[in-house]
Structure formats: structure tokens, C-alpha cells
Amino acid sequence: MTATSRNSVFYQRFLQLVEEATPAGDIYVITDNLSSHNSVSTRTWLEDHPRIKHVFIPVGACWLNLQEGWWRIFRKTALAGRSFGDPGHITHATNVATDQLNSRARPWIWGRPAPPTRRLRRLYVYFL
């Protein structure tokens, strides 16, 4: 779905599409603190749709949002250096980039390797 604006109306329309595509169970939506995600009209809309649970990432903790890394790669693949005449072109570029990224997808690894165990460090220092 492409939208002409990032406002509450389009966000609620997006949530409606997600709800329709997910026929059963709760839906957890993890978002940043964009005003359209937290507006009065969105909160009122969410009260009428109890299956959708909103979880906000803490302010200043964007590193918790695993989508940010994917979004950086996606923007570089689909949007960098391009101008779009209408939302249909954006949708097409999005679909092509998503297909390309999915064809070479690998699991995300979050974090860094564990440090060597202390025993090995002691052994190494002892031999020096």
C-alpha cells in the first residue's frame, strides 16, 4: 500500500488492511512514536479494533527496531536516486525490490559474537 501522506487516516487504512489479511488471532504492531501512530483518532480507532495491540519503541532506542536495518537496505535498493511520478510507480519499485531482497534473504543476526571465555584468556596469558 502506498499513501500520499503520512497521517492518521492512511495509517488507520493500513491497519485495516493488515487486520483483513490476518483473519484470526491478535496482531502486534511495533511502531515508532510518529504522531500518526499515536494520535487521538488512531487511539480511538484502535479501541474499536481490540485484536490490534500497539507497542511503541522507547524514544531514543531506534536500535531496538530490527526493521531499521532492513529499511536501510530496502531504501537503497528500491528508492535511492529515483523520482516517482505517481504512487503506482512507487508500488512497482517496492514490489521489484522486495522480490530481489527475498531471493537472497538470509536470517538476521542481531548482536556480535560472544567474547572468548575467560579460561582461554587466562591460559593464553599464562603461556606468555
XYZ file of C-alpha atoms in Angstrom:
128
model
C 0.000 0.000 0.000
C 1.284 3.425 -0.869
C -0.085 6.596 0.649
C 0.069 10.198 -0.463
C 0.609 11.353 3.104
C 1.855 10.050 6.447
C -1.192 10.900 8.509
C -3.625 9.097 10.792
C -6.183 8.399 8.063
C -3.732 6.475 5.890
C -2.211 4.737 8.917
C -5.633 3.531 10.016
C -6.355 2.365 6.475
C -3.085 0.411 6.554
C -4.024 -1.186 9.881
C -7.424 -2.117 8.429
C -5.694 -3.913 5.534
C -3.426 -5.758 7.966
C -6.432 -6.785 10.041
C -8.311 -8.046 6.976
C -5.257 -10.026 5.827
C -4.933 -11.667 9.255
C -8.229 -13.447 9.897
C -7.505 -14.896 13.345
C -5.507 -14.090 16.449
C -4.023 -10.960 17.919
C -1.921 -8.603 15.814
C 1.022 -6.861 17.443
C 2.162 -3.701 15.676
C 5.531 -2.337 16.795
C 5.988 1.290 15.787
C 7.996 4.384 16.476
C 6.420 7.467 18.027
C 5.325 9.149 14.803
C 2.352 11.413 15.502
C 0.059 9.452 13.164
C 0.768 6.289 15.179
C -0.174 7.929 18.456
C -2.877 10.449 17.526
C -6.231 10.663 19.275
C -8.053 9.397 16.191
C -5.705 6.394 15.904
C -6.108 5.537 19.595
C -9.893 5.784 19.203
C -9.745 3.579 16.101
C -7.648 1.018 17.990
C -10.235 0.865 20.783
C -12.746 -0.362 18.193
C -10.260 -2.998 16.944
C -9.110 -4.868 20.073
C -7.176 -7.528 18.116
C -4.558 -4.943 17.185
C -2.095 -4.340 20.001
C 0.146 -1.299 19.639
C 3.662 -1.450 21.068
C 5.840 1.647 20.902
C 9.622 1.603 20.752
C 11.065 3.781 23.530
C 12.183 7.250 22.475
C 15.901 7.237 21.693
C 16.094 3.461 21.251
C 15.762 3.039 17.498
C 18.351 0.247 17.648
C 15.595 -1.914 19.186
C 13.674 -1.689 15.940
C 15.037 -4.568 13.863
C 13.168 -3.211 10.879
C 15.503 -0.214 10.650
C 18.337 -2.311 9.200
C 16.030 -3.851 6.622
C 14.542 -0.441 5.834
C 18.038 0.971 5.123
C 18.750 -1.860 2.651
C 15.295 -1.530 1.110
C 15.622 2.247 0.569
C 18.989 1.716 -1.079
C 17.559 -0.997 -3.357
C 14.173 0.496 -4.255
C 14.225 4.236 -3.730
C 17.757 5.644 -3.922
C 18.281 8.117 -6.750
C 14.788 7.769 -8.178
C 11.886 10.107 -8.747
C 8.363 8.749 -8.937
C 5.504 10.271 -10.918
C 2.675 8.601 -9.031
C 2.042 6.073 -6.241
C 1.754 3.256 -8.800
C 5.430 3.670 -9.697
C 6.389 3.509 -6.021
C 4.322 0.343 -5.605
C 6.025 -1.236 -8.615
C 9.525 -0.315 -7.359
C 8.602 -1.670 -3.927
C 7.415 -4.990 -5.352
C 10.512 -5.411 -7.535
C 12.888 -4.560 -4.670
C 11.049 -6.873 -2.270
C 11.301 -9.752 -4.751
C 15.026 -9.081 -5.205
C 15.667 -8.906 -1.469
C 13.618 -12.040 -0.787
C 15.535 -14.003 -3.433
C 18.776 -13.555 -1.471
C 17.368 -13.337 2.052
C 19.297 -14.728 4.999
C 18.391 -14.709 8.693
C 19.280 -11.543 10.562
C 21.893 -11.946 13.269
C 21.423 -9.396 15.988
C 24.422 -8.652 18.143
C 28.047 -9.618 17.988
C 29.870 -12.874 18.645
C 30.387 -13.866 22.243
C 33.760 -12.888 23.703
C 36.251 -15.698 24.275
C 35.859 -17.489 27.546
C 37.885 -16.271 30.471
C 39.607 -19.625 30.883
C 41.147 -19.372 27.418
C 42.342 -15.831 28.098
C 43.985 -16.934 31.364
C 45.624 -19.872 29.626
C 46.944 -17.610 26.881
C 48.357 -15.073 29.351
C 49.892 -17.880 31.415
C 51.790 -19.218 28.406
C 53.173 -15.780 27.582
